[in-house]
Coordinates of C-alpha atoms in Angstrom, one line a residue:
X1 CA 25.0 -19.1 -26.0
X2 CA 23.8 -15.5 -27.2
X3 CA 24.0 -12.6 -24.9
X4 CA 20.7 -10.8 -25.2
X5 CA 21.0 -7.2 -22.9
X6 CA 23.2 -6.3 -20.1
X7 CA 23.7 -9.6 -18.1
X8 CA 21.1 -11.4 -19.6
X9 CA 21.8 -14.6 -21.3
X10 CA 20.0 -17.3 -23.3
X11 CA 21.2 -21.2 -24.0
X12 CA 19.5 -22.9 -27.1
X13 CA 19.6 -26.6 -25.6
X14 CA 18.7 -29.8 -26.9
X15 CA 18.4 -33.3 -25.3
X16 CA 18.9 -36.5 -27.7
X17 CA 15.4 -38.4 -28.0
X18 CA 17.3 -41.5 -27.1
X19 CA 17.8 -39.2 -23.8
X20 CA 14.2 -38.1 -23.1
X21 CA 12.7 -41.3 -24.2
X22 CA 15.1 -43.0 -21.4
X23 CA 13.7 -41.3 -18.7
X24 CA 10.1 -41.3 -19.8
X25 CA 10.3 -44.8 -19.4
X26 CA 11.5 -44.2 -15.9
X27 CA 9.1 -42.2 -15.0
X28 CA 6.1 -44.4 -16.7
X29 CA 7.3 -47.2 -14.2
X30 CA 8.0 -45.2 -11.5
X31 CA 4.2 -44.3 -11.8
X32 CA 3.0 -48.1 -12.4
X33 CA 4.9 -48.9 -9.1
X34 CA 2.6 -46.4 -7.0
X35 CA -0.8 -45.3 -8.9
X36 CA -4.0 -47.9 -9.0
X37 CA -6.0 -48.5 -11.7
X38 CA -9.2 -49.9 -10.6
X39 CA -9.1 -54.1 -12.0
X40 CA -5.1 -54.3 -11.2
X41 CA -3.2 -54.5 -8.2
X42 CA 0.1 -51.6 -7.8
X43 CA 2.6 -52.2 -10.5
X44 CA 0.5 -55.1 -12.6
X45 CA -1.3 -52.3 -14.8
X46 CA -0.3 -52.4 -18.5
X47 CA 2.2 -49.7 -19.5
X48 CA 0.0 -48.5 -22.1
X49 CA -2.8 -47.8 -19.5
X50 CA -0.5 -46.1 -17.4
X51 CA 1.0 -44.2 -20.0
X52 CA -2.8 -42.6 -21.4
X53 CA -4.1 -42.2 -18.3
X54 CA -1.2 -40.1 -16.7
X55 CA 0.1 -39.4 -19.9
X56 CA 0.3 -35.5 -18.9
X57 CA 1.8 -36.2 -15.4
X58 CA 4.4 -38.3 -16.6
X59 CA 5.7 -35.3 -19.4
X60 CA 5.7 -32.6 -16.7
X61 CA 7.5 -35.2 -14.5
X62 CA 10.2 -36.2 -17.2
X63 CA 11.0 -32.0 -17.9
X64 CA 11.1 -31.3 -14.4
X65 CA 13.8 -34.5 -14.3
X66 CA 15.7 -33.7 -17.6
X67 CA 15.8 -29.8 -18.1
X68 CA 17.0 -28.5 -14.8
X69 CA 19.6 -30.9 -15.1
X70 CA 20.8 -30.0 -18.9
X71 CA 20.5 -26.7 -18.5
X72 CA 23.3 -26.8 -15.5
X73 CA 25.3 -29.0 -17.4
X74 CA 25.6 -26.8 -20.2
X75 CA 26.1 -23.5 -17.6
X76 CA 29.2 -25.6 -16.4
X77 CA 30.5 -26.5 -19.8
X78 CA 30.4 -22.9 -20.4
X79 CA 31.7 -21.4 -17.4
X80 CA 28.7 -19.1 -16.6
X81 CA 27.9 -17.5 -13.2
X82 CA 24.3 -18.1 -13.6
X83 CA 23.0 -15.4 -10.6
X84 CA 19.1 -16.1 -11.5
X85 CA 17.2 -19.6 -11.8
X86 CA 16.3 -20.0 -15.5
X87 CA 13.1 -18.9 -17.5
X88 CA 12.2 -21.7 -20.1
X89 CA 10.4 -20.8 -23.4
X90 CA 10.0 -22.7 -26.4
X91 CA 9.6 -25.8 -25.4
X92 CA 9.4 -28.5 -27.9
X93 CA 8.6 -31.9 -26.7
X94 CA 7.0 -34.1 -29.0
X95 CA 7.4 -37.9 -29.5
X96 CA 10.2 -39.3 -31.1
X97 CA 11.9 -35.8 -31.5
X98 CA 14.6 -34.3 -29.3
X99 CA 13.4 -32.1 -27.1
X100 CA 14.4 -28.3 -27.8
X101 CA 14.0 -24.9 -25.2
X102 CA 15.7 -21.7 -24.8
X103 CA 17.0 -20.9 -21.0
X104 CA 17.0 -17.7 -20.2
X105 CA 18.9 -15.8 -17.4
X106 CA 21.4 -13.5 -15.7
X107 CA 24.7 -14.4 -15.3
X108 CA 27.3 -12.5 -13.0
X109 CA 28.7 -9.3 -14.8
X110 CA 32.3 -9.5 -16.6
X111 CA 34.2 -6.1 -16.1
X112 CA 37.5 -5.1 -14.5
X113 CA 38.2 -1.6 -13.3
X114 CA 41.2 0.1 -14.5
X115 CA 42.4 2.7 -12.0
X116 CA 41.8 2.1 -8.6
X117 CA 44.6 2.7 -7.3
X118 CA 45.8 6.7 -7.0
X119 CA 41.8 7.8 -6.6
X120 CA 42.1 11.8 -6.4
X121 CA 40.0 12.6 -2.7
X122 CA 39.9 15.5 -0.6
X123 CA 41.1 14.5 2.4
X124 CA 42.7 16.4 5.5
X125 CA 43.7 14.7 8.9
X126 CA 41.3 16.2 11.9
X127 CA 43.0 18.0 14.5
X128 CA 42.2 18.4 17.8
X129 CA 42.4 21.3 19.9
X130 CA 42.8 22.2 23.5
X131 CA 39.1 23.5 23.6
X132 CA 37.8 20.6 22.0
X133 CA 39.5 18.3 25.2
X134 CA 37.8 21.1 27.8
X135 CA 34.4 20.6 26.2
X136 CA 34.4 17.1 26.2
X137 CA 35.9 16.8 29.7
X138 CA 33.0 19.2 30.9
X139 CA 30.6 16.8 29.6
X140 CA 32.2 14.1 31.5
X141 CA 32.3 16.1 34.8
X142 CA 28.2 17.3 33.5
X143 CA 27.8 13.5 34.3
X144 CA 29.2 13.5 37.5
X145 CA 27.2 16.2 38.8
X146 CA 25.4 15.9 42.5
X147 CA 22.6 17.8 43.7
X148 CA 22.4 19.4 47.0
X149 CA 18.7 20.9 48.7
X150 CA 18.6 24.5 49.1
X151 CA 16.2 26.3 51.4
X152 CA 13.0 27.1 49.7
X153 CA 12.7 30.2 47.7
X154 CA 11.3 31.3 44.6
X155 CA 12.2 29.3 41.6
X156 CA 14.6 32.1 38.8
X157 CA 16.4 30.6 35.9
X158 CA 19.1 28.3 36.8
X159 CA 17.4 26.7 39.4
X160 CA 16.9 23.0 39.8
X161 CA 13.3 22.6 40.6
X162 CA 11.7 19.1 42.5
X163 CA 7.8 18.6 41.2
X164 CA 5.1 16.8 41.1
X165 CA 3.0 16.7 38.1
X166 CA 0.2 15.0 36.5
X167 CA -1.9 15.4 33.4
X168 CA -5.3 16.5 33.3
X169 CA -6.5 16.8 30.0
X170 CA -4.7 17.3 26.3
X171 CA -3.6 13.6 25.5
X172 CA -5.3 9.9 25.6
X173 CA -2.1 8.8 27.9
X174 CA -1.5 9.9 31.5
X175 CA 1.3 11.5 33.0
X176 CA 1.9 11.2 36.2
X177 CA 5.1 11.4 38.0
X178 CA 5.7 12.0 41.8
X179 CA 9.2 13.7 41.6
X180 CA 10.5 15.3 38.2
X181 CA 13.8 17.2 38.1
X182 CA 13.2 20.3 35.8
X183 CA 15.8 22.9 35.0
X184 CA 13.8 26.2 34.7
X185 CA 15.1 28.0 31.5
X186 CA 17.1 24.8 30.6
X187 CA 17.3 24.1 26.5
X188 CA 15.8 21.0 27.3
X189 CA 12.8 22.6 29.1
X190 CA 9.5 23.3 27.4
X191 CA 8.5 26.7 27.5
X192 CA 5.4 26.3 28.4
X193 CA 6.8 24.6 32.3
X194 CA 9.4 26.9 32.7
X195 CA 7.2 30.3 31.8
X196 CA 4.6 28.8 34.9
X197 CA 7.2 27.8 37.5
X198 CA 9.2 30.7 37.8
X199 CA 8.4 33.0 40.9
X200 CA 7.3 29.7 42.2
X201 CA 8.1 28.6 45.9
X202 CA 8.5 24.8 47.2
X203 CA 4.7 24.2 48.5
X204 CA 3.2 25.8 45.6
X205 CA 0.4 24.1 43.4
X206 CA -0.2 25.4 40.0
X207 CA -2.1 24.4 36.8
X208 CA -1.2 25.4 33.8
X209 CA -1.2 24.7 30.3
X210 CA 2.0 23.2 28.5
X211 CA 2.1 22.9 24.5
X212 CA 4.6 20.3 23.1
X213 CA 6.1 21.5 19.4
X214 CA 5.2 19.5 16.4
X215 CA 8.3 17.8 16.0
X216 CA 8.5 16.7 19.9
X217 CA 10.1 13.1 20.0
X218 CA 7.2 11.3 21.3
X219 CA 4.6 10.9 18.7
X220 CA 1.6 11.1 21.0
X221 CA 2.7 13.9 22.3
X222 CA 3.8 16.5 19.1
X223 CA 1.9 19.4 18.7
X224 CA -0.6 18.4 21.1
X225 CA -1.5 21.0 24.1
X226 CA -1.7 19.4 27.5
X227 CA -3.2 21.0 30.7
X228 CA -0.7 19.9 33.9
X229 CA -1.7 19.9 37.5
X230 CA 2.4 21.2 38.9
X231 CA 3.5 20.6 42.5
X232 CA 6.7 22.4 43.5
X233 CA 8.3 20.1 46.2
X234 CA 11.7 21.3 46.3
X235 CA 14.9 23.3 45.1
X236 CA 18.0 21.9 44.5
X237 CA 21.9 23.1 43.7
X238 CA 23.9 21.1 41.1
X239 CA 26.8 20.2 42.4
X240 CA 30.4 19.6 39.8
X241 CA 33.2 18.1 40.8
X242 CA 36.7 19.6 41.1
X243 CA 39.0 18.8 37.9
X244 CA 41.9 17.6 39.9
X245 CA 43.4 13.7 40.0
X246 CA 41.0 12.3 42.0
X247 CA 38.7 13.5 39.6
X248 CA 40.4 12.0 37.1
X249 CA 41.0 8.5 39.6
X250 CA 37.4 8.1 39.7
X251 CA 36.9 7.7 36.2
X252 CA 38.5 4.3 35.9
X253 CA 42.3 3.2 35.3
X254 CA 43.8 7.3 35.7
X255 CA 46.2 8.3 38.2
X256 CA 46.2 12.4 37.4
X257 CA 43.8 14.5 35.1
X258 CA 46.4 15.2 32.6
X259 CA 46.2 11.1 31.9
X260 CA 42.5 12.1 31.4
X261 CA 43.0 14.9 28.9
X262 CA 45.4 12.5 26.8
X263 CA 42.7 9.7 26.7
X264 CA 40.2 12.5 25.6
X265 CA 42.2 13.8 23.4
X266 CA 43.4 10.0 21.5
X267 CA 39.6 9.5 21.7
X268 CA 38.1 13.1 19.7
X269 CA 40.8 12.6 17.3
X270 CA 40.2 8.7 16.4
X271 CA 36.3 9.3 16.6
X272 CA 37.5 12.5 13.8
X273 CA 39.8 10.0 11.6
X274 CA 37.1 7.5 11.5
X275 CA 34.5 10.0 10.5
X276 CA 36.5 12.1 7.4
X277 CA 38.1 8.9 6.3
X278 CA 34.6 7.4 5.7
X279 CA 33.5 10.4 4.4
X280 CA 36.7 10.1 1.8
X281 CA 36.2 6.6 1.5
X282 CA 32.5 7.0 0.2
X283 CA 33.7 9.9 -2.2
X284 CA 36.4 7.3 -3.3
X285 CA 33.4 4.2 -4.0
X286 CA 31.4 7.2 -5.5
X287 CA 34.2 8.0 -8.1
X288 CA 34.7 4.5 -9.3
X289 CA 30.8 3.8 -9.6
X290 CA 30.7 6.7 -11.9
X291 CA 33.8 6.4 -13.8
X292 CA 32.7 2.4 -14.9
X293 CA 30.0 1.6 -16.7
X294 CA 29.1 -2.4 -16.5
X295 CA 26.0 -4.3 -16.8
X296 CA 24.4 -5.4 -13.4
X297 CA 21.8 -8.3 -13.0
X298 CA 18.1 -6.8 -12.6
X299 CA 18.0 -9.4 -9.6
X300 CA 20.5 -7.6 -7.6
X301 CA 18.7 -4.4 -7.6
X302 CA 15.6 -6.0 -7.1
X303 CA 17.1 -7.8 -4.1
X304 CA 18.4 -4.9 -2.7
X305 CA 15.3 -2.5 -3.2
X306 CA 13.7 -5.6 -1.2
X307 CA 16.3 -5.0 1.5
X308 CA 16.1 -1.3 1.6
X309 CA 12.4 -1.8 2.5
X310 CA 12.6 -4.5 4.5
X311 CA 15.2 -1.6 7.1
X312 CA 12.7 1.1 6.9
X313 CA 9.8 -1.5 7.9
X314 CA 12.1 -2.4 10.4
X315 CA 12.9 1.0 11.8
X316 CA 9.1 1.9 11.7
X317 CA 8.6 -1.0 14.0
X318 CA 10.9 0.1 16.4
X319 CA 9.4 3.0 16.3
X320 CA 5.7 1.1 17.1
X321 CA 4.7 1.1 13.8
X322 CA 2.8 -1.8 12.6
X323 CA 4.2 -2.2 9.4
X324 CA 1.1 -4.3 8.1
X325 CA -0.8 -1.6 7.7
X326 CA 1.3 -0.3 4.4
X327 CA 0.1 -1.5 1.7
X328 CA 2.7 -1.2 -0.8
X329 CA 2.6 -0.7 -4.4
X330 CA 5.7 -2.6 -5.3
X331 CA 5.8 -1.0 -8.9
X332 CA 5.9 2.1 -7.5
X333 CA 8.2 0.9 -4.5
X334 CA 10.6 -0.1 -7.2
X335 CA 10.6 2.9 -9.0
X336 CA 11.3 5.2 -6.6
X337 CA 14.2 2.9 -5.2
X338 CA 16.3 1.7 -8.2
X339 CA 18.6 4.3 -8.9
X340 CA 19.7 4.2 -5.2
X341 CA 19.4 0.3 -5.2
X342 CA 21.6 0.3 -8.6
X343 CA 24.2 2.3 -7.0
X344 CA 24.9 0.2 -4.3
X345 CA 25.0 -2.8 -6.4
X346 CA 27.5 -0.9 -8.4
X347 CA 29.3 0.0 -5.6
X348 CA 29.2 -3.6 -3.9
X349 CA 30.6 -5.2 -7.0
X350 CA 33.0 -2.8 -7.5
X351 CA 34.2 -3.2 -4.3
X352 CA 34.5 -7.3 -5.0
X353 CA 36.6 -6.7 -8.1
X354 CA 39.4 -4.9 -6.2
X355 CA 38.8 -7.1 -3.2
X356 CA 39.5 -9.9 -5.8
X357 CA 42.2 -8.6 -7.7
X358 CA 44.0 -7.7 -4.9
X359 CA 43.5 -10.9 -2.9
X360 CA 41.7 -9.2 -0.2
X361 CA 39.3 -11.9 2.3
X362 CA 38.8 -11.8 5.6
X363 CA 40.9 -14.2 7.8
X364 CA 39.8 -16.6 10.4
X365 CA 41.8 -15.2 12.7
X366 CA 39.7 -11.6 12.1
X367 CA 36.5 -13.3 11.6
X368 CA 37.2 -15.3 15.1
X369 CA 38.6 -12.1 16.9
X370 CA 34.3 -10.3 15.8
X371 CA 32.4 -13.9 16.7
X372 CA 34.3 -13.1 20.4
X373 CA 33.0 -9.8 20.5
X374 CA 29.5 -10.6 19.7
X375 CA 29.7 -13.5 22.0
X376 CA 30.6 -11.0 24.9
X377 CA 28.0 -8.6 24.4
X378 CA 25.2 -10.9 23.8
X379 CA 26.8 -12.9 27.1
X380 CA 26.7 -16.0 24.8
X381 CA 29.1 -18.9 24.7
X382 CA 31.3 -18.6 21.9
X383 CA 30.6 -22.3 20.4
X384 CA 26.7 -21.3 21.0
X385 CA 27.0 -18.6 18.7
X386 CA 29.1 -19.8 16.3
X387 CA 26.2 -22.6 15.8
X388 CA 23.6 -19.4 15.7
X389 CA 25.4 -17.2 13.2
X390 CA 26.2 -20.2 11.2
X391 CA 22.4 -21.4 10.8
X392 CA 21.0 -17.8 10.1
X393 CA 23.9 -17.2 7.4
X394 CA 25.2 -14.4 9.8
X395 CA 28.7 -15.5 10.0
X396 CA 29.2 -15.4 6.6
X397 CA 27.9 -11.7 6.2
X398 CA 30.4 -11.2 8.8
X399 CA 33.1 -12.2 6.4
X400 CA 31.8 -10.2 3.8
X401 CA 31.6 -7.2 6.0
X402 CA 35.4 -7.5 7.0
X403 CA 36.2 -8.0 3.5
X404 CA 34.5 -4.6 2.3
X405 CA 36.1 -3.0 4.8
X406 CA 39.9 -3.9 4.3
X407 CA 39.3 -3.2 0.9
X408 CA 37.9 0.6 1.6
X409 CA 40.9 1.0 3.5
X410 CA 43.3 -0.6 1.1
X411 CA 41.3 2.5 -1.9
X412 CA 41.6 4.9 1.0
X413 CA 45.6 3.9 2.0
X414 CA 46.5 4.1 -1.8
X415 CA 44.0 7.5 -2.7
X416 CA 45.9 10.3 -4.0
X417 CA 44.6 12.7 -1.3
X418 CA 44.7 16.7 -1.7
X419 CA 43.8 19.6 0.1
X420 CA 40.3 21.0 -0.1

């Protein structure tokens, strides 16, 4: 064995002639048995007929047979992690002669990291304070809001108009809508509506013109100007609801408002550890990849610059993209993606290694407890989706994701954490 660059390997192999000539002879009859030659009948035509005229056939045959097979053998006897199927060159096959090649391919890198444990990270636990439980609980009782009619009067800021509208020119889709809520002066309100509605009374008419900014959310509409036909129908009041306890009974299992606060409160500050402890954790990952240097198999980043573009062709067809009208240059594709690729290779075997040496796996128990969950939200059986997630390799990326997690907590529970 002779280890050529990084994880790449090459195996000088031989197999005996008595070997090779063996199964050539298998082959030859395995070939009498189903060609025809015209004058004999299947498996009556002389060997040496069969072997000149599928002399070629039968040698291709006999390497497929022999070298996949010898080239595994000797990967076992040598305790390789072979990650890449093997790329034969020098091939010697000649009659009466062993046959000679070269494998070459990766094999899984051999490394260990040193210091994992005691990883220097900023780190400082989130607090919560009592204005951060009043703005949440406003945006709860924002969601409880009612509207009331008020009698009609000239639209100001503040107000809660009901109107009609319906596009007339400015985009290649139609809008159309009988009865649209539009807060006039609201954040969320384009200029261009509230500018033209206010001094407005319910019964009015109005066309105007409405320009939508370049980086409006809908595509078909950014930066495009579009000329509205507006009917104001109607004011309205919003309406909140008292923070007292039946406030806080209507929300689900709470008996007084203070019950409320405490759930809002739990809920900011785990939402705040989750959020600065992956933050630390990433830091944590980040430090190891650049503090260990070890080879890493060219298929892994290519595999994972294929599954970085595989998500963004993904999220552009969510977005209604069709993503067969790219027409990618992988060369180029795979230069611009490999040093982000290599990282998380890095990072994905570094986080093996500790998983390893620390005897980190997920359980059945936890892999059980997230096939129930998935079952309930898709509204699945559990057996059903078992069967699914088993067949589509799902269930074992599960694992794999329950494993890289215990293991960034066990780096994050054992960090050396100081203040910023």
């Amino acid at each position: 064995m002779a280890l050529l660059e990084g994880c790449k390997h090459e195996l000088e192999i031989s197999i005996p002639v008595e070997d090779v000539e063996k199964e050539t002879a298998k082959v030859a009859e395995q070939f009498r048995e189903r060609v025809h030659l015209k004058g004999f009948r299947a498996g009556k035509a002389p060997m040496s007929l069969i072997r000149k005229n599928y002399d070629s056939d039968i040698r291709q045959k006999v390497l497929e047979n022999l070298v996949p097979k010898a080239v595994d053998a000797r990967v076992a006897a040598e305790q390789l992690r072979a990650v890449s199927r093997p790329n034969v060159t020098d091939l010697h096959f000649h009659d009466g002669k062993d046959l000679h090649f070269k494998a070459n391919f990766e094999v899984f890198p051999q490394f260990e990291i040193p210091n994992y444990n005691g990883v220097e990270v900023v780190y400082k636990e989130p607090e919560v304070t009592d204005e951060d439980v009043t703005k949440r609980i406003d945006e709860i009782r924002e969601t409880k809001a009612t509207y009331a009619n008020e009698d009609p009067r000239p639209l100001a800021d503040g107000d809660y108009a009901v109107v009609s509208l319906e596009s007339l020119s400015g985009t290649d889709e139609g809008i159309k809508a009988d009865e649209v809520q539009v807060l006039i002066g609201g954040p969320e309100t384009l200029p261009g509506f509230t500018e033209n509605l206010t001094g407005s009374s319910p019964g009015d008419e109005k066309e105007f013109d409405v320009t939508y900014p370049g980086d409006y959310g809908r595509e078909t509409l950014a930066g495009k100007t579009v000329r509205f036909k507006v009917g104001v129908k109607g004011l309205r009041r919003k309406e909140l609801p008292e923070l007292n306890d039946e406030f806080a009974q209507d929300l689900g299992d709470f008996r007084t408002l203070d019950e409320v606060k405490d759930a809002v409160r739990k809920s900011i500050l785990a939402q705040r550890q989750n959020d600065a402890q992956r933050e630390a954790k990433d830091k944590i990952v980040d430090k190891l990849v650049d503090t260990n240097e070890f080879p890493v198999p060219e298929i892994f980043v290519d595999r994972q610059i294929e599954n970085r573009v595989e998500q963004r062709l993904r999220a552009l067809q969510s977005e209604g993209v069709d993503p067969k009208s790219f027409k990618l240059d992988w060369e180029k594709v795979k230069a611009a993606q490999k040093d982000a690729a290599l990282r998380e290779v890095k990072a994905s075997l570094v986080l093996g290694k500790v998983a390893e040496r620390e005897s980190i796996h997920a359980t059945n128990e936890e892999v059980d407890r997230e096939l129930d969950r998935i079952a309930r939200q898709e509204k699945q059986p559990v057996a059903a989706m078992r069967r699914k997630l088993t067949e589509n390799g799902e269930l074992g990326r599960i694992a794999s994701h329950i494993q890289t997690e215990k293991t960034l907590n066990y780096l994050f529970e054992h960090a050396t954490k100081t203040a910023e």
